[in-house]
Amino acid sequence: MADELLTVTEVMTRLKVGRTKVYDLIRTRRLVSIKVDGCRRIPATAVGNFIAGQMERAA
């Protein structure tokens, strides 16, 4: 089954951060994303991996 693709707005909601922060995470390659016909999409697993990585760093 294919991974769910999230919009930037959906990632903003999940991470409780602003649009600029999401694009900063994408730009710095801390959050994986793809473009679908010019629209930025982030795999749900990428968001989960990002959160897990942040939790490991905090521990």
Short mmCIF file of C-alpha atoms in Angstrom, two decimals:
data_model
loop_
_atom_site.label_atom_id
_atom_site.label_comp_id
_atom_site.label_asym_id
_atom_site.label_seq_id
_atom_site.Cartn_x
_atom_site.Cartn_y
_atom_site.Cartn_z
CA MET A 1 0.00 0.00 0.00
CA ALA A 2 1.28 3.47 -0.91
CA ASP A 3 2.22 5.92 1.80
CA GLU A 4 -0.27 8.71 2.48
CA LEU A 5 0.91 12.02 0.99
CA LEU A 6 0.26 15.09 3.12
CA THR A 7 0.00 18.73 2.10
CA VAL A 8 2.17 21.37 3.75
CA THR A 9 -0.94 22.58 5.63
CA GLU A 10 -1.59 19.08 6.99
CA VAL A 11 2.03 18.81 8.15
CA MET A 12 1.74 22.23 9.79
CA THR A 13 -1.23 20.93 11.77
CA ARG A 14 0.46 17.67 12.76
CA LEU A 15 3.69 19.35 13.89
CA LYS A 16 1.99 22.48 15.30
CA VAL A 17 4.40 24.75 13.41
CA GLY A 18 4.04 27.44 10.76
CA ARG A 19 4.34 27.22 7.00
CA THR A 20 7.82 28.77 6.98
CA LYS A 21 9.09 26.15 9.44
CA VAL A 22 7.76 23.28 7.32
CA TYR A 23 9.48 24.66 4.22
CA ASP A 24 12.66 25.20 6.27
CA LEU A 25 12.60 21.54 7.33
CA ILE A 26 12.15 20.54 3.68
CA ARG A 27 14.90 22.89 2.48
CA THR A 28 17.37 21.57 5.06
CA ARG A 29 16.41 17.97 4.14
CA ARG A 30 15.23 17.17 7.66
CA LEU A 31 11.81 16.38 6.19
CA VAL A 32 11.51 14.39 2.95
CA SER A 33 9.11 15.70 0.31
CA ILE A 34 8.20 15.28 -3.34
CA LYS A 35 6.54 17.46 -5.94
CA VAL A 36 3.38 16.26 -7.68
CA ASP A 37 2.60 18.54 -10.64
CA GLY A 38 4.22 21.46 -8.83
CA CYS A 39 2.48 20.78 -5.50
CA ARG A 40 4.68 19.89 -2.54
CA ARG A 41 3.69 16.64 -0.79
CA ILE A 42 5.20 15.01 2.28
CA PRO A 43 4.86 11.27 2.95
CA ALA A 44 3.20 10.58 6.32
CA THR A 45 6.05 8.22 7.22
CA ALA A 46 8.51 11.11 6.71
CA VAL A 47 6.64 13.11 9.34
CA GLY A 48 6.68 10.10 11.68
CA ASN A 49 10.40 9.58 11.09
CA PHE A 50 11.08 13.26 11.77
CA ILE A 51 9.17 13.10 15.07
CA ALA A 52 10.95 9.88 16.09
CA GLY A 53 14.32 11.43 15.32
CA GLN A 54 13.51 14.50 17.40
CA MET A 55 12.44 12.31 20.32
CA GLU A 56 15.67 10.31 20.12
CA ARG A 57 17.69 13.53 20.24
CA ALA A 58 15.72 14.75 23.24
CA ALA A 59 16.26 11.53 25.21
#
